[in-house]
PDB file of C-alpha atoms in Angstrom:
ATOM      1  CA  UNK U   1      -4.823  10.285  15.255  1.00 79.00           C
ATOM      2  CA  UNK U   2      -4.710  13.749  14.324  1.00 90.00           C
ATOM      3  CA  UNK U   3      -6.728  16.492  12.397  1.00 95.00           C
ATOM      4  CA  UNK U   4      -4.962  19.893  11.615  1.00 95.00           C
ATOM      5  CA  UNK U   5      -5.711  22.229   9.459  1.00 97.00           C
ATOM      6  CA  UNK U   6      -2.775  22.930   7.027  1.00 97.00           C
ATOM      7  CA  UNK U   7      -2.029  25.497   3.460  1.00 97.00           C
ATOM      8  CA  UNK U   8      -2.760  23.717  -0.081  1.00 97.00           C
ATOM      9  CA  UNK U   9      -0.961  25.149  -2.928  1.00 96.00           C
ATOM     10  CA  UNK U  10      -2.215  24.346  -6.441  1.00 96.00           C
ATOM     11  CA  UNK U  11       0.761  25.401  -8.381  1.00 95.00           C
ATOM     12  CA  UNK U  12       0.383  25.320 -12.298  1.00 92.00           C
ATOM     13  CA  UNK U  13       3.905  24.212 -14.173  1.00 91.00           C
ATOM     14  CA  UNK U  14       4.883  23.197 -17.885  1.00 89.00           C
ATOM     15  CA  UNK U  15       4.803  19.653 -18.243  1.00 87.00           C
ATOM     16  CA  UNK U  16       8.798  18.850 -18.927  1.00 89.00           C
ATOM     17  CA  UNK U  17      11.437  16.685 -17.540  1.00 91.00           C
ATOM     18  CA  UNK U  18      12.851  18.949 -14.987  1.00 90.00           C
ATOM     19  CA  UNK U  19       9.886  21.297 -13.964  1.00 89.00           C
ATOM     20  CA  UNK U  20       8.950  19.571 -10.624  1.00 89.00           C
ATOM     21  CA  UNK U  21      12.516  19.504  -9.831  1.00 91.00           C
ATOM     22  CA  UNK U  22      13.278  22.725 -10.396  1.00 90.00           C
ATOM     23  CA  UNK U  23       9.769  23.693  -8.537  1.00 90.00           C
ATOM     24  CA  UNK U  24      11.056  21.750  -5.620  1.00 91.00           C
ATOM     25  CA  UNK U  25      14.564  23.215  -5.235  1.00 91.00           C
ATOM     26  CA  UNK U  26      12.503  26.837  -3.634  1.00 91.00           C
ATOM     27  CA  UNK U  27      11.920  24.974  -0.939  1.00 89.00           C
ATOM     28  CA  UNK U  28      14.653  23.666  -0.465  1.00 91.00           C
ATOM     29  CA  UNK U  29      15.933  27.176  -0.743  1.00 88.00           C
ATOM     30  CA  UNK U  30      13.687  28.612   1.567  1.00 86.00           C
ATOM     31  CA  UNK U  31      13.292  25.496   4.037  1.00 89.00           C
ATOM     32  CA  UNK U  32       9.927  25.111   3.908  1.00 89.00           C
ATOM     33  CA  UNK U  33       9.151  21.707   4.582  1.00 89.00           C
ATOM     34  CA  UNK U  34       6.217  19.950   2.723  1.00 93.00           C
ATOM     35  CA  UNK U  35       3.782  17.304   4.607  1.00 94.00           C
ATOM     36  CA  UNK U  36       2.454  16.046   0.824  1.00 95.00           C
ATOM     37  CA  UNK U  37       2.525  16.849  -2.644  1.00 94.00           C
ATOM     38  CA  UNK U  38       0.875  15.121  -5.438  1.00 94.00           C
ATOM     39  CA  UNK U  39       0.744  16.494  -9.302  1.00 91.00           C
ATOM     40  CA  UNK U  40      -1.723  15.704 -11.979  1.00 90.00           C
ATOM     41  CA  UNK U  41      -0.541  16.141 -15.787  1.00 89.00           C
ATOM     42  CA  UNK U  42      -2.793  17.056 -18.713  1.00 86.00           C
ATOM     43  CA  UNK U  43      -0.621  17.289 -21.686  1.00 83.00           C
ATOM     44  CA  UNK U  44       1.525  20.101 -22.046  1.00 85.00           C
ATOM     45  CA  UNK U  45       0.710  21.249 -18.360  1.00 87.00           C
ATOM     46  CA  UNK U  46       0.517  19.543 -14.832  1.00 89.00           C
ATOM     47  CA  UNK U  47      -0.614  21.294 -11.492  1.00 93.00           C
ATOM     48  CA  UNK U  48       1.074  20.418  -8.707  1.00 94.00           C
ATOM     49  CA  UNK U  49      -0.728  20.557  -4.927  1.00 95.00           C
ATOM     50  CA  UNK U  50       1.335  21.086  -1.954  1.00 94.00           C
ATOM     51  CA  UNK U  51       0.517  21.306   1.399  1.00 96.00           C
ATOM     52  CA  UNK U  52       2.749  23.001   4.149  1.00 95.00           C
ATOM     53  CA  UNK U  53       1.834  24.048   7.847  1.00 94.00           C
ATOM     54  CA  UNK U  54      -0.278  26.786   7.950  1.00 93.00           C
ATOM     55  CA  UNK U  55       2.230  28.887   9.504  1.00 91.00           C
ATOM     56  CA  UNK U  56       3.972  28.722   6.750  1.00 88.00           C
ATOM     57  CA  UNK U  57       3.440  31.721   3.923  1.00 85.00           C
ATOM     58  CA  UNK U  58       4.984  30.618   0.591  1.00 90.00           C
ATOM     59  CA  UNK U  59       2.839  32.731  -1.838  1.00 89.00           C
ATOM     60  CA  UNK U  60       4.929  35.581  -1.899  1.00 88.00           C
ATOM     61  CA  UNK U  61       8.021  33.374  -2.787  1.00 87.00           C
ATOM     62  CA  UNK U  62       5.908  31.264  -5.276  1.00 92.00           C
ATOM     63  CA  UNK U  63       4.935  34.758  -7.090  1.00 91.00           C
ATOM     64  CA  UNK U  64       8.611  35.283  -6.878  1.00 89.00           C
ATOM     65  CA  UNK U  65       9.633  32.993  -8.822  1.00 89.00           C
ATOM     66  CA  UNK U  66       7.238  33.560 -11.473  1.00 91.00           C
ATOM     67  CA  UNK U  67       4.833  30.424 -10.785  1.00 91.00           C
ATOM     68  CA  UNK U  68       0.668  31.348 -10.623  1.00 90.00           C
ATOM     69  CA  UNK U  69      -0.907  29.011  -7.215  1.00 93.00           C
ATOM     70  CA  UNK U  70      -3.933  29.113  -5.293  1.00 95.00           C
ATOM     71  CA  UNK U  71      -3.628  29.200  -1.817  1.00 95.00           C
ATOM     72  CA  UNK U  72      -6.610  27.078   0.004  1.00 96.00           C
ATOM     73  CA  UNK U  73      -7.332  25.884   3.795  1.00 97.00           C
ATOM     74  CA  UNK U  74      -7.030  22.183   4.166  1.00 98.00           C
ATOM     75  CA  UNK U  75      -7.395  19.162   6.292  1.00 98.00           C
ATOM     76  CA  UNK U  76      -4.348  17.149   7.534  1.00 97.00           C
ATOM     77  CA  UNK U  77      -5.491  13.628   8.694  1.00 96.00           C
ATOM     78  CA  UNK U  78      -2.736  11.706  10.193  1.00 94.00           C
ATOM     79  CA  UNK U  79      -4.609   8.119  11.104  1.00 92.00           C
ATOM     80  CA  UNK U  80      -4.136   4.265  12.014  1.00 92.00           C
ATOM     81  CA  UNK U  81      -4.435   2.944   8.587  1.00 91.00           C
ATOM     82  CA  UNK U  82      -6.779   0.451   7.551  1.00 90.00           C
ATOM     83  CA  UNK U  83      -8.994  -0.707   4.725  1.00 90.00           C
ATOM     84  CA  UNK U  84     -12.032   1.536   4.017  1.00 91.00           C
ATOM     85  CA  UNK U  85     -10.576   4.653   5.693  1.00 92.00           C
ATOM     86  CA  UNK U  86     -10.904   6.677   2.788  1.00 93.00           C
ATOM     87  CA  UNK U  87     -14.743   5.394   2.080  1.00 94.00           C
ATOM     88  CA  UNK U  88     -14.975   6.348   5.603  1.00 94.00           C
ATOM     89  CA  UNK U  89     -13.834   9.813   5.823  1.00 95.00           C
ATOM     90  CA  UNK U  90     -15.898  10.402   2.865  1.00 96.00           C
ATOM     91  CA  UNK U  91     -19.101   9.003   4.019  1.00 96.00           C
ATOM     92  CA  UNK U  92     -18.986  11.282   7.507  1.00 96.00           C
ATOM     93  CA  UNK U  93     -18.204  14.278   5.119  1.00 97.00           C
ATOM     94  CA  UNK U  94     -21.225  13.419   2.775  1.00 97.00           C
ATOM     95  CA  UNK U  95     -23.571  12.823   5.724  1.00 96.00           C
ATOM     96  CA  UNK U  96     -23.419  16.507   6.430  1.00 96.00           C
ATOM     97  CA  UNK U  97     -23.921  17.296   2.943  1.00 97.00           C
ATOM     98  CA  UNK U  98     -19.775  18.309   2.754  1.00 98.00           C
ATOM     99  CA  UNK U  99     -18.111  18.511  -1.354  1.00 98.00           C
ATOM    100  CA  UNK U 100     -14.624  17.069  -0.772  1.00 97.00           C
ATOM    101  CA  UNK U 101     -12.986  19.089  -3.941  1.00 95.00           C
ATOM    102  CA  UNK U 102      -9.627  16.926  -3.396  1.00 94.00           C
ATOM    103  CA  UNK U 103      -7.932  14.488  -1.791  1.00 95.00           C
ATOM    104  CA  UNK U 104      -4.469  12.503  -2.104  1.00 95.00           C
ATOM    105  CA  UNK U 105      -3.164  10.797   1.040  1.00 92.00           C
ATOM    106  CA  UNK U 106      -0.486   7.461   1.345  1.00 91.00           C
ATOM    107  CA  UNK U 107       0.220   4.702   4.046  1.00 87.00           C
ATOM    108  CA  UNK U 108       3.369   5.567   5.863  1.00 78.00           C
ATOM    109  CA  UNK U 109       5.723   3.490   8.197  1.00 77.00           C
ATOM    110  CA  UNK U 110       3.989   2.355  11.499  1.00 81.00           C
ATOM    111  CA  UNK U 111       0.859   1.668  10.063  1.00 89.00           C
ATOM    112  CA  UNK U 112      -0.197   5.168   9.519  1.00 90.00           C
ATOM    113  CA  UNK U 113      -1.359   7.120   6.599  1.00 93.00           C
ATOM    114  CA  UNK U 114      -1.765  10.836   5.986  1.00 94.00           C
ATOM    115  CA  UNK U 115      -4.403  11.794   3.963  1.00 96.00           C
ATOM    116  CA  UNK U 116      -5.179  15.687   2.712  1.00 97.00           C
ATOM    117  CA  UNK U 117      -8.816  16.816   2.258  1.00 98.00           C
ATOM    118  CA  UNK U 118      -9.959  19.709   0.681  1.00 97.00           C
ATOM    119  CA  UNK U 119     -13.620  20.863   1.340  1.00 98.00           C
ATOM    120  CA  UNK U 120     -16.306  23.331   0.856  1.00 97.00           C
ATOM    121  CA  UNK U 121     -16.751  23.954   4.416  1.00 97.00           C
ATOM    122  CA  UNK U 122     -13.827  23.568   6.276  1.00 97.00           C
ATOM    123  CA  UNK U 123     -15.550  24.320   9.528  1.00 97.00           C
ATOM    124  CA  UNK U 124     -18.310  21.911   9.371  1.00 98.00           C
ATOM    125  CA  UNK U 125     -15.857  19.428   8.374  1.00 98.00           C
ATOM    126  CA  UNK U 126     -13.422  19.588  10.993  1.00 97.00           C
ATOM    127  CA  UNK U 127     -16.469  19.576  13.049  1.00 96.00           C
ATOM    128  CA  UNK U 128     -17.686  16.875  11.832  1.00 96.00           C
ATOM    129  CA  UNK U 129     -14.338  14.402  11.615  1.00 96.00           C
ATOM    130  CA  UNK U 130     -13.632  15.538  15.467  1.00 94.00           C
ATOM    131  CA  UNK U 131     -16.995  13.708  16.393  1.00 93.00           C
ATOM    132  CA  UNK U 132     -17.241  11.136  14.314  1.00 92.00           C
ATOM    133  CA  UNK U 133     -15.840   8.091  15.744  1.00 85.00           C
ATOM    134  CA  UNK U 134     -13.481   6.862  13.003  1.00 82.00           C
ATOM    135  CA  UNK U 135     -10.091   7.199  14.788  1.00 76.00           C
ATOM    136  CA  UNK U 136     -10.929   5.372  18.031  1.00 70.00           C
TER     137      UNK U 136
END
C-alpha cells in the first residue's frame, strides 16, 4: 500500500470526436506520464481530470496550448483491492469531518487498485489514511 500526494488537473475541452486525443498527444509530446485520467461530459463540453507526479509542472504547457485547468493537490492511493475499499476510505475521511470533492480510481493487475482523492484538507487527510488501519 501506498499514499502519495500527486497534481490533479481539471482541464475543460469541447466535447468532439477527437478532443481527448488531441489533449493527450501534449503529453506525449512533452513525456509527462499520467497515473489516471477520467473525463465527465455535459453536452457540448467535458472536463477532463488528470493526475501526474507532483514533480511534474504541466500548467505552463497546458496554458500553451490554449486549454484553461485547475491545478489541485491530491491523494494517490495505490491498495490491495477488495470489496468496500472505497466505502472505507470514505468513512475514515468523514470521521474527521473531511469533504472528498472527487474521486475516480480502477482495479489493476495483481489485485491492486489505484484510487485518486481529492479533499478539503489534504493534511488532515493524509493524516488520517496513514493511521487508519485499512491497508494492513
Amino acid at each position: 500500500m501506498s499514499i502519495n500526494v500527486v497534481k490533479q488537473y481539471s482541464v475543460f475541452l469541447i466535447n468532439e470526436p477527437g478532443a481527448l486525443k488531441n489533449f493527450a498527444e501534449l503529453f506525449v509530446r512533452d513525456n509527462v506520464g499520467l497515473i489516471a485520467i477520467s473525463q465527465d461530459v455535459r453536452y457540448d463540453a467535458a472536463v477532463v481530470r488528470l493526475a501526474v507526479p507532483y514533480d511534474q509542472e504541466i500548467s505552463h504547457a497546458l496554458t500553451k496550448a490554449g486549454f484553461t485547468s485547475v491545478k489541485t493537490d491530491a491523494i494517490c492511493i495505490d491498495a490491495h483491492d477488495r470489496v468496500g475499499l472505497a466505502r472505507d476510505i470514505g468513512a475514515v475521511l468523514f470521521d474527521q469531518g473531511i469533504n472528498i470533492t472527487s474521486i475516480y480510481g480502477a482495479a489493476g493487475p495483481g489485485n491492486i487498485s489505484r484510487w485518486i482523492v481529492v479533499v478539503n484538507d489534504i493534511t488532515k487527510a493524509l493524516n488520517a489514511l496513514e493511521s487508519s488501519n485499512l491497508f494492513e
